[in-house]
Short mmCIF file of C-alpha atoms in Angstrom, two decimals:
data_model
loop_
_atom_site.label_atom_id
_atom_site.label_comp_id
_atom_site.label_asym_id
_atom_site.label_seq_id
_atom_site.Cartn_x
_atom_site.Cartn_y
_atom_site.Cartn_z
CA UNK A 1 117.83 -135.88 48.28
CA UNK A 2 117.07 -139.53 49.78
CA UNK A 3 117.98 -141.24 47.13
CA UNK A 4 121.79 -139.11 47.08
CA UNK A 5 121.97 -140.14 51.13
CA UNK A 6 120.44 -143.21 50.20
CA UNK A 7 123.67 -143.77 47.83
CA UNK A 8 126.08 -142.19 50.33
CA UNK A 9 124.91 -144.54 52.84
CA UNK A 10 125.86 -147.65 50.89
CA UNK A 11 129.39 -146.20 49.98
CA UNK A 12 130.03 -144.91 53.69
CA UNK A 13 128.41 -147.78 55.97
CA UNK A 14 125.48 -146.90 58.95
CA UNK A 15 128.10 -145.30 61.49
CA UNK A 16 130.58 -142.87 61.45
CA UNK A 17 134.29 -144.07 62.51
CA UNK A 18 134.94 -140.30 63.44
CA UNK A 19 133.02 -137.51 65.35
CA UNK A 20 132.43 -134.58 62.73
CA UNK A 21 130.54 -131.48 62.75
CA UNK A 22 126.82 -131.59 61.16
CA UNK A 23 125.23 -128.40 61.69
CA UNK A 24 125.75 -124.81 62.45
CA UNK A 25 123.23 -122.01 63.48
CA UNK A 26 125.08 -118.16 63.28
CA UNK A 27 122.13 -116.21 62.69
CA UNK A 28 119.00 -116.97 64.67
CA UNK A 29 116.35 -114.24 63.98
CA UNK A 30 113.58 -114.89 66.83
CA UNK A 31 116.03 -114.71 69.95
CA UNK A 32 119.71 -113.30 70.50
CA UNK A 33 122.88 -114.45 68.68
CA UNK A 34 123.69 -115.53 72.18
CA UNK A 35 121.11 -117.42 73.35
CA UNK A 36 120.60 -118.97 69.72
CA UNK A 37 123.55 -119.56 67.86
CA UNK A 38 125.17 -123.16 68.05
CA UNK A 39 127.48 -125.85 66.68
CA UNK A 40 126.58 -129.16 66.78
CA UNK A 41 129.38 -132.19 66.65
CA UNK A 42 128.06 -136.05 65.94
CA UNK A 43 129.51 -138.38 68.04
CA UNK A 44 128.25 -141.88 67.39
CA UNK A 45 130.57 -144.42 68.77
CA UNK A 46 133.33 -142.77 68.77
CA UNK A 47 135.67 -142.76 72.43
CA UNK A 48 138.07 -140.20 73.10
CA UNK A 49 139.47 -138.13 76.26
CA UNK A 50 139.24 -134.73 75.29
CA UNK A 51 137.43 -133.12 71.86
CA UNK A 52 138.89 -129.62 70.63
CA UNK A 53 137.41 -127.19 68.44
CA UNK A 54 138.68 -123.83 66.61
CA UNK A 55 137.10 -121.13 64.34
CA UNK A 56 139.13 -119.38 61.50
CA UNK A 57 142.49 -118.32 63.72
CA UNK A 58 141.14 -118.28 66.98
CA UNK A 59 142.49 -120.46 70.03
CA UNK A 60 141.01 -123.67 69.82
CA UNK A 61 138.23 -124.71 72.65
CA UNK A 62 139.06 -127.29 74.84
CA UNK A 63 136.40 -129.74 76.23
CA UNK A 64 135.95 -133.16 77.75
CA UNK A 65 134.53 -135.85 75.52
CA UNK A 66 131.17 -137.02 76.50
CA UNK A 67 130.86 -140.27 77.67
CA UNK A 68 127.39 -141.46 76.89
CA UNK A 69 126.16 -138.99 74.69
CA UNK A 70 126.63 -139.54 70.90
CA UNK A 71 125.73 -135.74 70.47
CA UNK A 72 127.66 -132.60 71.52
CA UNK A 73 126.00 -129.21 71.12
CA UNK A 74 128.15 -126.11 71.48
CA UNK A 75 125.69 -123.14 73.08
CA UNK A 76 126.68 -119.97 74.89
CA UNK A 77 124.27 -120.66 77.79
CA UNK A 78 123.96 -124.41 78.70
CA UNK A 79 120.34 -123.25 80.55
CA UNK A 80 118.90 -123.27 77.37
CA UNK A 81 120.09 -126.47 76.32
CA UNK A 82 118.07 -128.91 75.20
CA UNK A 83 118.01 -131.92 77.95
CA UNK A 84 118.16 -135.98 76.59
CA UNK A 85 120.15 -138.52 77.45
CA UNK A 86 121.80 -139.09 74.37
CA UNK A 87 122.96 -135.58 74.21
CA UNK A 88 125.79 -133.17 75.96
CA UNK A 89 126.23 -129.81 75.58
CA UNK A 90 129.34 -127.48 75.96
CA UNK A 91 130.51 -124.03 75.70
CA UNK A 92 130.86 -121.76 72.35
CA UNK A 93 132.54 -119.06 75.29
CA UNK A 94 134.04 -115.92 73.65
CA UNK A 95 132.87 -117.80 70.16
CA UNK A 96 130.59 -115.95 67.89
CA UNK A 97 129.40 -117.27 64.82
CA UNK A 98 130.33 -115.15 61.93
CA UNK A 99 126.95 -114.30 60.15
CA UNK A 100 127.66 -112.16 57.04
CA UNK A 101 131.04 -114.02 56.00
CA UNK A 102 132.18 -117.55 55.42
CA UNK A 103 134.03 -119.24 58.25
CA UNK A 104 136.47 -122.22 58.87
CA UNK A 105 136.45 -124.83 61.15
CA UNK A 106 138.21 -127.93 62.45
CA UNK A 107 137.40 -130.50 65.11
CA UNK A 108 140.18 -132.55 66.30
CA UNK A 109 139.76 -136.31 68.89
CA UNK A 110 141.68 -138.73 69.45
CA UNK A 111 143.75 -139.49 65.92
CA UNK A 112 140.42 -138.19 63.84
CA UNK A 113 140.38 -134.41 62.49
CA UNK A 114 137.24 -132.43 61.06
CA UNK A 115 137.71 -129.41 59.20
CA UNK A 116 135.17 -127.56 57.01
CA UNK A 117 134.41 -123.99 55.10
CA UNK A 118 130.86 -122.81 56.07
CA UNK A 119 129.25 -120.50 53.64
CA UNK A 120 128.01 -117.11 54.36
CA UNK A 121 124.58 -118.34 56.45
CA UNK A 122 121.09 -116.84 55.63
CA UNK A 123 119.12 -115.19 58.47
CA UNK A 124 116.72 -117.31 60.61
CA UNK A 125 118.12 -120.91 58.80
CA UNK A 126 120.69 -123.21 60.22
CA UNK A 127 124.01 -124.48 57.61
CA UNK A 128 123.41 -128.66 57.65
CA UNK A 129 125.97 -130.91 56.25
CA UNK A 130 124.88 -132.99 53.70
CA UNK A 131 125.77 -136.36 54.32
CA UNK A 132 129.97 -136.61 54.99
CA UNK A 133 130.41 -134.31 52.08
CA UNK A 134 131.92 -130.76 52.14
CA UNK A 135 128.28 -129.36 51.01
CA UNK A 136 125.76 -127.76 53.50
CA UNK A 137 122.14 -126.11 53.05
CA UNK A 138 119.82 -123.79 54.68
CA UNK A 139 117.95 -125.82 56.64
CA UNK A 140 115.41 -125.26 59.64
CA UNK A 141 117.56 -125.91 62.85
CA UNK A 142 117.52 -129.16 64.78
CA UNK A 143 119.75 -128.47 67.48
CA UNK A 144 120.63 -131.72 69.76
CA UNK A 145 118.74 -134.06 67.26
CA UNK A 146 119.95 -135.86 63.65
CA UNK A 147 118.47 -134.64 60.60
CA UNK A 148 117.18 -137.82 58.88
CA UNK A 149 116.95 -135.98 55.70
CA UNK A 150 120.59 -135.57 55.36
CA UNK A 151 122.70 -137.24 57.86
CA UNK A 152 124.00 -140.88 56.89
CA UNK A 153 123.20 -143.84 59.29
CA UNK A 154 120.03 -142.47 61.23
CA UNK A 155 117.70 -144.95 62.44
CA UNK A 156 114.74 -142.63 62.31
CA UNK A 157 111.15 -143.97 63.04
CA UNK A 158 108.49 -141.65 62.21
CA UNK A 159 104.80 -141.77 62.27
CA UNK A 160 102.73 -140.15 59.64
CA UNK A 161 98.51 -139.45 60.08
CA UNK A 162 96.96 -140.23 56.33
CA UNK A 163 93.51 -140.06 57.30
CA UNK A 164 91.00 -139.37 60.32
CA UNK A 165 87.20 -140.09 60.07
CA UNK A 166 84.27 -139.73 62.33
CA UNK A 167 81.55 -141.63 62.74
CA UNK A 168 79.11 -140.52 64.77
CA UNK A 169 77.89 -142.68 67.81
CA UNK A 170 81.29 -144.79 67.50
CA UNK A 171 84.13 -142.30 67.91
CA UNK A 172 86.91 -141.26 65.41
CA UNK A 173 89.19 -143.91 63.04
CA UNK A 174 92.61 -143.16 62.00
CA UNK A 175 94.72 -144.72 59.45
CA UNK A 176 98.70 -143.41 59.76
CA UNK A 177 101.61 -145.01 58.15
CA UNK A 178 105.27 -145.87 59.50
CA UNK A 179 108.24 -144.51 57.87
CA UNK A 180 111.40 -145.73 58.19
CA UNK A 181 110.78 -148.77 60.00
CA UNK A 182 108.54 -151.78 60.02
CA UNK A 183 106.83 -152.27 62.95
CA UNK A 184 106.70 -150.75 66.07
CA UNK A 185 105.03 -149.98 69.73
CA UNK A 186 103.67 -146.97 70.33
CA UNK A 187 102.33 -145.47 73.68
CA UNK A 188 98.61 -144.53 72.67
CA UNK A 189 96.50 -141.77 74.88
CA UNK A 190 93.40 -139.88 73.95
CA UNK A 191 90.77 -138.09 76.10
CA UNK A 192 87.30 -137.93 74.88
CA UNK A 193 86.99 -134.45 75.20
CA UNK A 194 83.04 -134.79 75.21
CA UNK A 195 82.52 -136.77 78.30
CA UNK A 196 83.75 -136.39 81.80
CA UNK A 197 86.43 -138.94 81.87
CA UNK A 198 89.95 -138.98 82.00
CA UNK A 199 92.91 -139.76 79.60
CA UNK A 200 93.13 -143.45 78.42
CA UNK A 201 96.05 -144.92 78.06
CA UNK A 202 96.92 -148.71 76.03
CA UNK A 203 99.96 -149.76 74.29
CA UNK A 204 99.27 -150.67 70.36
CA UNK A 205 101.58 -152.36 67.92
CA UNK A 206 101.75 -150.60 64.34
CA UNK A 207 103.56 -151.92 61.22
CA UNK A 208 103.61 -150.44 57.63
CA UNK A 209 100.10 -148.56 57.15
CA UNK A 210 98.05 -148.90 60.77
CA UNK A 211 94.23 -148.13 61.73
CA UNK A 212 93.46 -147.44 65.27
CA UNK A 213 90.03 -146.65 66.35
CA UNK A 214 89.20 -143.90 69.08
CA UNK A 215 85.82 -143.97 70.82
CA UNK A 216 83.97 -140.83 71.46
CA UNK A 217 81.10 -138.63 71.26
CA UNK A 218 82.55 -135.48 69.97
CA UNK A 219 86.50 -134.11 70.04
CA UNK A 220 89.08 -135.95 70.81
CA UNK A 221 92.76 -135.39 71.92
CA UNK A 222 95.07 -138.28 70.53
CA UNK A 223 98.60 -138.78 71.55
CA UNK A 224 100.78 -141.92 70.07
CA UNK A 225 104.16 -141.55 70.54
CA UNK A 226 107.27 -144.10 69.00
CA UNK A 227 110.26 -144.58 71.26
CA UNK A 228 112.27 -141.82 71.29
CA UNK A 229 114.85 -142.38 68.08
CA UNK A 230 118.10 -140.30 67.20
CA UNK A 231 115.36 -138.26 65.35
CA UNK A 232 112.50 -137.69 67.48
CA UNK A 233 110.79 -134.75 65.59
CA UNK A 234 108.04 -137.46 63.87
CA UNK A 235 107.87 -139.70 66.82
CA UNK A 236 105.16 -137.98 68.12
CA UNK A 237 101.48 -137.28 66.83
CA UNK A 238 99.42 -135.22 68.89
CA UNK A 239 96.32 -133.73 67.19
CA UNK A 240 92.83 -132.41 68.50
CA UNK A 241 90.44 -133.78 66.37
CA UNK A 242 86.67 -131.95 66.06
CA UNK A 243 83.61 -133.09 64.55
CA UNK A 244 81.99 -130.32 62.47
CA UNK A 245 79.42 -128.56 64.71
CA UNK A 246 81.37 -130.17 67.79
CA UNK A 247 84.12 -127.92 68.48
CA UNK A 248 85.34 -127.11 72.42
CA UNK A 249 85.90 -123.82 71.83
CA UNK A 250 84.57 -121.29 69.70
CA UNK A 251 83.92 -117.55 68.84
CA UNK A 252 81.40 -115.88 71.24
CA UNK A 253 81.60 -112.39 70.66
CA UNK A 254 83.11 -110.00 67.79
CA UNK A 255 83.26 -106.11 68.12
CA UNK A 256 84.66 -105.28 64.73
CA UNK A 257 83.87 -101.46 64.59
CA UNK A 258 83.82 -100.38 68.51
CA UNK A 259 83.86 -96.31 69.04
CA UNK A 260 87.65 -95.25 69.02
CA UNK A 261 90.35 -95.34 70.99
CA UNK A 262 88.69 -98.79 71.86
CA UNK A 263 90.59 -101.42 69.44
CA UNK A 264 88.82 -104.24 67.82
CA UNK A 265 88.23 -107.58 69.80
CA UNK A 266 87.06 -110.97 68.90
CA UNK A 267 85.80 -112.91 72.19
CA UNK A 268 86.89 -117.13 72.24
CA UNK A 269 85.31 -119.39 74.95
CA UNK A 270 86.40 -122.80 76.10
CA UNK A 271 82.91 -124.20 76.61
CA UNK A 272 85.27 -127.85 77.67
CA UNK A 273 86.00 -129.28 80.68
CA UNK A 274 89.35 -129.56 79.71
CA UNK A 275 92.31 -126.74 79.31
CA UNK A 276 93.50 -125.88 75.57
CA UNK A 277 97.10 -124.87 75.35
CA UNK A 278 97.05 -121.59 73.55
CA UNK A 279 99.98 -122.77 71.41
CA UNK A 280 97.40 -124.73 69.30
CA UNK A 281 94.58 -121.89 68.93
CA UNK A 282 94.95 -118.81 66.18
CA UNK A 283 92.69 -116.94 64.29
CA UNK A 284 93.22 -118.37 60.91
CA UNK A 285 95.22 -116.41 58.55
CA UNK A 286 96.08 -113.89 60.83
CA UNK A 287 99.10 -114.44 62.40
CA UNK A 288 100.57 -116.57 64.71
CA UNK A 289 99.15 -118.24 67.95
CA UNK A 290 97.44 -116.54 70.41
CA UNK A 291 100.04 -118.22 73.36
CA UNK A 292 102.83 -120.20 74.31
CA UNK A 293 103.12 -123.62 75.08
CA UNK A 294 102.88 -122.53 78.91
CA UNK A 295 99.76 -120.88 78.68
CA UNK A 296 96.32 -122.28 78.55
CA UNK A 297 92.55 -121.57 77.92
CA UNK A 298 90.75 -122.48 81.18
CA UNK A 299 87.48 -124.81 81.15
CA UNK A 300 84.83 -122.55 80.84
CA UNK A 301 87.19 -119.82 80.30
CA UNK A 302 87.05 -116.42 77.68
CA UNK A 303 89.70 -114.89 76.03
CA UNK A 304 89.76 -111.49 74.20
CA UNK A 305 91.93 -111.45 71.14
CA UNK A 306 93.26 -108.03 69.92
CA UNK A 307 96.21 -106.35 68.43
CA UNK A 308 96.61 -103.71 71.24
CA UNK A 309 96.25 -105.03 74.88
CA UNK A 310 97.07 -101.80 76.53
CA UNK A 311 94.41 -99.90 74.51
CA UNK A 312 91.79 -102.68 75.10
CA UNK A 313 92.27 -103.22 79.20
CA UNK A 314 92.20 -99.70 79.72
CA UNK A 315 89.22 -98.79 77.43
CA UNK A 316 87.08 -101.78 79.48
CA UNK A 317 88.35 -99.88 82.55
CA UNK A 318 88.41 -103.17 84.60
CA UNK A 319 91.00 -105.88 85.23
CA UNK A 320 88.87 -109.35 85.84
CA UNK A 321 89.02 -109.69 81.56
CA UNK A 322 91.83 -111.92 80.18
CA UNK A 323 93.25 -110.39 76.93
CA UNK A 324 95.90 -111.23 74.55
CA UNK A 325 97.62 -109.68 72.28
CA UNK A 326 97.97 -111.09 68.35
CA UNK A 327 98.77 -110.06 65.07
CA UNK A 328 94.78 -109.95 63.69
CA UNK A 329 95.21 -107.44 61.21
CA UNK A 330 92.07 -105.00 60.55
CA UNK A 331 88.04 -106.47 60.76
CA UNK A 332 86.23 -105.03 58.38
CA UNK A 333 83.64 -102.56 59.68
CA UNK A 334 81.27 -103.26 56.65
CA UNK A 335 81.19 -107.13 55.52
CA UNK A 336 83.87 -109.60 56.70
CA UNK A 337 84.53 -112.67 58.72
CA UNK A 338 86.56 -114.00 61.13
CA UNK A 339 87.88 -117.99 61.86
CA UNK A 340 89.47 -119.60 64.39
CA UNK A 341 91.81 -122.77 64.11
CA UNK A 342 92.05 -125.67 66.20
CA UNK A 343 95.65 -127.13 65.49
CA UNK A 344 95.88 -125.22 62.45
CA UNK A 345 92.40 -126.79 61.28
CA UNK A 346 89.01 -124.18 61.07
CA UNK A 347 86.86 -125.58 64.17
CA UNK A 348 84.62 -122.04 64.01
CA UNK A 349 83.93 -119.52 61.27
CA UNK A 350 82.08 -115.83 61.55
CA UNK A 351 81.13 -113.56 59.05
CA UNK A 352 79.13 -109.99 59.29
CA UNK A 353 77.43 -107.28 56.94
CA UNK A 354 76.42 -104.06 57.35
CA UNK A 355 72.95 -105.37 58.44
CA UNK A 356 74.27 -107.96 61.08
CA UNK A 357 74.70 -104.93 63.91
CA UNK A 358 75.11 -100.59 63.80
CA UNK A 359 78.50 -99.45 64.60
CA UNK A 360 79.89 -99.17 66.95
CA UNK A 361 78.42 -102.42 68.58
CA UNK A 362 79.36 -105.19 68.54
CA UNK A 363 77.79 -109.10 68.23
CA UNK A 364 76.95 -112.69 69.60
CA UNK A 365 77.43 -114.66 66.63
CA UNK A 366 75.35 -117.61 67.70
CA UNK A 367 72.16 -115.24 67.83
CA UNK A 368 73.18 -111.97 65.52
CA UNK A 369 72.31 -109.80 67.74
CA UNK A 370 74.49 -106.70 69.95
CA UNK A 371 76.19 -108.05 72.77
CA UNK A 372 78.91 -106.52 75.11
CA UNK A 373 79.85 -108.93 77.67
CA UNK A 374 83.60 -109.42 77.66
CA UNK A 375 84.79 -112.57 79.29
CA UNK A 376 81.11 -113.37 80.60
CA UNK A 377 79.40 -116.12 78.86
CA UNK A 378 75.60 -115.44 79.22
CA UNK A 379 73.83 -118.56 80.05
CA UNK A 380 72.48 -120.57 77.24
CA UNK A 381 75.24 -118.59 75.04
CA UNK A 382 77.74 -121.35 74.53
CA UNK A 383 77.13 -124.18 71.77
CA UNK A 384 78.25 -126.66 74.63
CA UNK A 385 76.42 -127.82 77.36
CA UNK A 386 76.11 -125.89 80.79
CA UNK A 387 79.09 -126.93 83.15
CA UNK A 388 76.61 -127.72 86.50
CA UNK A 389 72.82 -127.99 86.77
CA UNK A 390 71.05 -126.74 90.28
CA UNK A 391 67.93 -126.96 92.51
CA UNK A 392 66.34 -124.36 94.54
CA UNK A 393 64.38 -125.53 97.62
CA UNK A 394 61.89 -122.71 96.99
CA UNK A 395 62.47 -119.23 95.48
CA UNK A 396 61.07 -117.62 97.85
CA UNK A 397 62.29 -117.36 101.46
CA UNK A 398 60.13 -115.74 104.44
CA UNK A 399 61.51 -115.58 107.65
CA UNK A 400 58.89 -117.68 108.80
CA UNK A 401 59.32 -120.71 106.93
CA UNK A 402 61.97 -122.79 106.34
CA UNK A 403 65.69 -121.44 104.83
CA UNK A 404 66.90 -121.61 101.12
CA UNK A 405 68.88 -124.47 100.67
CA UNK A 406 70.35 -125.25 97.41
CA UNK A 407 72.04 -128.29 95.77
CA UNK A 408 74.62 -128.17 92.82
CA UNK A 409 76.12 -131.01 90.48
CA UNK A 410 79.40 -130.36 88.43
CA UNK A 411 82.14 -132.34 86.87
CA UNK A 412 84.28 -129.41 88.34
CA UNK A 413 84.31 -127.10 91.99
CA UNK A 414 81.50 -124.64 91.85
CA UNK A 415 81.62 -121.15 93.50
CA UNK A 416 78.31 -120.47 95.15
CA UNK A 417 77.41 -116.34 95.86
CA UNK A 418 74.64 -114.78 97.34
CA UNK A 419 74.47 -111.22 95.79
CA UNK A 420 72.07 -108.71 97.18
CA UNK A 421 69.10 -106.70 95.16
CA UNK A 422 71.99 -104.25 93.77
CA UNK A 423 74.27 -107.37 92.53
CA UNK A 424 77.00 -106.92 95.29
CA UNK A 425 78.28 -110.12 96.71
CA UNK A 426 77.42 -110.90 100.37
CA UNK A 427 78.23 -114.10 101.31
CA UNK A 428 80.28 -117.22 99.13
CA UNK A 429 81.15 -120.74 99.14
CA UNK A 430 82.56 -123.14 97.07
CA UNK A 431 80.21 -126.48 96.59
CA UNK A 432 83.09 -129.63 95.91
CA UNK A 433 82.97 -131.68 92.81
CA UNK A 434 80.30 -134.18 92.13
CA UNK A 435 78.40 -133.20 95.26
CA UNK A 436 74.75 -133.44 95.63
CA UNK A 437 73.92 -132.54 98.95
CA UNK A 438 71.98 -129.83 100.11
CA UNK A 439 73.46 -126.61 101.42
CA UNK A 440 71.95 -123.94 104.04
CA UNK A 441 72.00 -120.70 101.89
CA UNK A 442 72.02 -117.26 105.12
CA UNK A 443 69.35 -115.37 102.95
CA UNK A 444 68.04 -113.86 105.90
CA UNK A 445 70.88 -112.79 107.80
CA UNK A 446 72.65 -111.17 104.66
CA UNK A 447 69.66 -109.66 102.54
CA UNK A 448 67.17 -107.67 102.77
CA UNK A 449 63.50 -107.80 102.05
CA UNK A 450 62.52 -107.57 98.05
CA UNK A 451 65.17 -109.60 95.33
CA UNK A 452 68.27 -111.32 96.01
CA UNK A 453 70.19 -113.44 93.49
CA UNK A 454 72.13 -116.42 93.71
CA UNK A 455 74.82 -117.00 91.50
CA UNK A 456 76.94 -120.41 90.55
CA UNK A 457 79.73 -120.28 88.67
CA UNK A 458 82.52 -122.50 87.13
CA UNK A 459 85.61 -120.89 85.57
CA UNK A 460 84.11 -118.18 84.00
CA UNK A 461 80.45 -119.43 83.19
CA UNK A 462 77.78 -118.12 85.68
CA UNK A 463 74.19 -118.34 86.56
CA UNK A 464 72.25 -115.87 88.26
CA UNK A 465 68.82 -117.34 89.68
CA UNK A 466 66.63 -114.45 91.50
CA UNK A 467 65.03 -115.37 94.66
CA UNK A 468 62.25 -112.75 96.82
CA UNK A 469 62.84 -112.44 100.20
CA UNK A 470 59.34 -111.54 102.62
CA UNK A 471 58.85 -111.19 106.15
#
């Protein structure tokens, strides 16, 4: 297909002399007709006052032409249109995209005309011109941005990863190769994922096939990003990379044959100091993602994966737990396994026999043994280090002597509890970041005589330290 563009190219020159339409989208299949269907018009150079387009023998629409953009997509709601510079958007109004049927068009500016026949469309794929020919193909849709496999005249600058390595002690190298240009900058950030620090951020010059080293003692997240081009799609790479035995976040807890109408769960954990964007976790062959792009995984956070929500929150009987819902399929109650990916690479695998646990418990997969502790880490549970370390000024407290003070150190705000001998909280406070001064605990004026606890907690890791309390 290039090469025929490649060809086309040569014959038609790198710009177009008139604005003509490159790719239509009549049957979306994950939202509405209306809030998915769209025409899209390329522009270029081209200078006009007004741009008006008509479908089979319907009144034409009549819009102004764009003055900066070299892009005009037609939508139904301009909310959901994409937002760049180089792009303008317009209304498809009473417009809707025939779906089961072909359809004619024509595009008239200035003294140039545009007129096509799209074929009937397939569900879920766009119709993209190919090249300035009368020909179009399914294609996955691009809407606001060129197609670089087959539009003419693109300058497209991608960036491709070929390799990543680690090397423990130094960090992680990465060979990647340019396409479609020579040499360029790229904006370079990663976060050591490991340590407590914060993104770094450098400028690096690539050209043809590029190594750039990142230093680290465990995962990393990498972002290098091209200027933006008239085909951004491969501008960007953005990949969490994880040593084996090093991932952030793993599988902490697996009930694969609970007592019905409880549903099956598998437990993940965040043992980071760093949020993971849902979007780029999934149990592996089992669906989709477990989130959106909005939504994260906390530092320090759990997360209870099952294919009924509902069933699952009210079955627990409390509302503290955060669940999601995915497509997971069955677990098999006998001998099976479980994996999770890490931008669509396995960071943590389980697997289970009849032998492992009885039905209808379930397990900790670091130690094989029952657990039931949904959302709560137990400490020394997580393959990660603990998020704060403590010291106790004594453990026990008379009213005598001298009051429990306590001093906590975290990368992140602790919340400090007293709980009484029954585990109810009586008095809290949060200790700041990085602090390591002493604080006055009331023992005596909120517990009793025989055990209290203290409890410290960040995100949703906690530990409990028992103190006695005499006269």
């Amino acid at each position: 297909m290039r090469f025929i563009l490649a060809a086309l190219a040569a014959m038609a020159g790198s710009s177009l002399a008139c604005p003509m339409f490159v790719e239509f989208f009549p049957d979306p299949t994950e939202v509405s007709d209306t809030d998915g269907e769209f025409v899209e018009i390329r522009l270029d150079d081209f200078r006009a006052d007004s741009v008006f387009v008509g479908m089979d023998q319907k009144p034409p629409l009549g819009l102004p032409f764009p003055r900066s953009a070299n892009r005009l997509l037609l939508v139904h709601d301009s909310t959901l249109c994409p937002v760049r510079d180089s792009l303008a958007c317009g209304g498809l109004d009473s417009y809707a995209l025939p779906n089961s049927r072909e359809s004619g068009w024509v595009l008239r500016s200035g003294s140039c005309s545009d007129s096509v026949v799209l074929p009937s469309p397939k569900a879920g794929k766009a119709l993209q011109r190919i090249g300035e020919t009368d020909e179009w193909v399914p294609s996955e849709p691009t809407p606001g941005v060129a197609n670089p496999d087959y539009e003419l005249g693109i300058r497209d600058c991608g960036i491709r990863l070929l390799r990543a390595e680690w090397r423990e002690g130094v960090g992680w190298s990465l060979r990647g190769m340019l396409g479609g240009c020579d040499s360029a900058k790229a904006g370079l950030e990663y976060l050591d994922m490991s340590s407590a620090g914060n993104w770094k951020r450098r400028e690096v010059s690539l050209s043809g096939t590029f190594d750039v080293e990142i230093p680290g003692r465990g995962a990393a997240w990498v972002r290098m990003t091209l200027p933006e081009d008239a085909a951004p799609g491969n501008d960007t790479l953005d990949r969490i990379f994880v040593p084996d035995g090093l991932s952030p976040v793993s599988i902490t807890e697996i009930h694969h044959c609970p007592s019905e109408p409880m549903p099956e769960w598998v437990e993940i954990y965040n043992a980071s100091r760093y949020a993971l964007p849902l979007s780029r976790l999934r149990l592996c062959g089992r669906g989709g993602t477990v989130g959106g792009e909005s939504d994260s995984l906390q530092p320090y956070g759990s997360l209870l994966l099952t294919k009924d929500s509902a069933s699952l929150r009210e079955s627990l009987g409390f509302k503290d737990v955060r669940i999601a819902q995915v497509s997971m399929g069955y677990l098999n109650n006998v001998a099976g396994n479980v994996s999770l990916c890490l931008d669509s690479v396995a960071v943590d695998s389980v697997a289970w026999t009849k032998n492992t646990v009885a039905c209808p418990a379930g397990f900790n997969p670091l130690y094989g043994r029952a657990e039931n502790t949904p959302g709560f880490q137990r400490a020394g549970s997580a393959s990660l280090e603990e998020p704060l370390s403590y010291k106790l000024s004594s453990r026990v407290v008379s009213r005598r002597g001298p009051p429990l003070r306590v001093s906590v150190v975290s990368e992140s705000e602790v919340s400090l509890r007293l709980l009484d001998s029954a585990g109810h909280g009586v008095w809290s406070a949060h200790v700041g970041a990085m602090s390591a001064s002493w604080m006055e605990v009331p023992v005596m004026e909120h517990c009793g005589l025989g055990v209290c606890y203290v409890s410290f907690s960040v995100g949703n890791f906690e530990k409990v330290v028992g103190i006695v309390v005499r006269p």
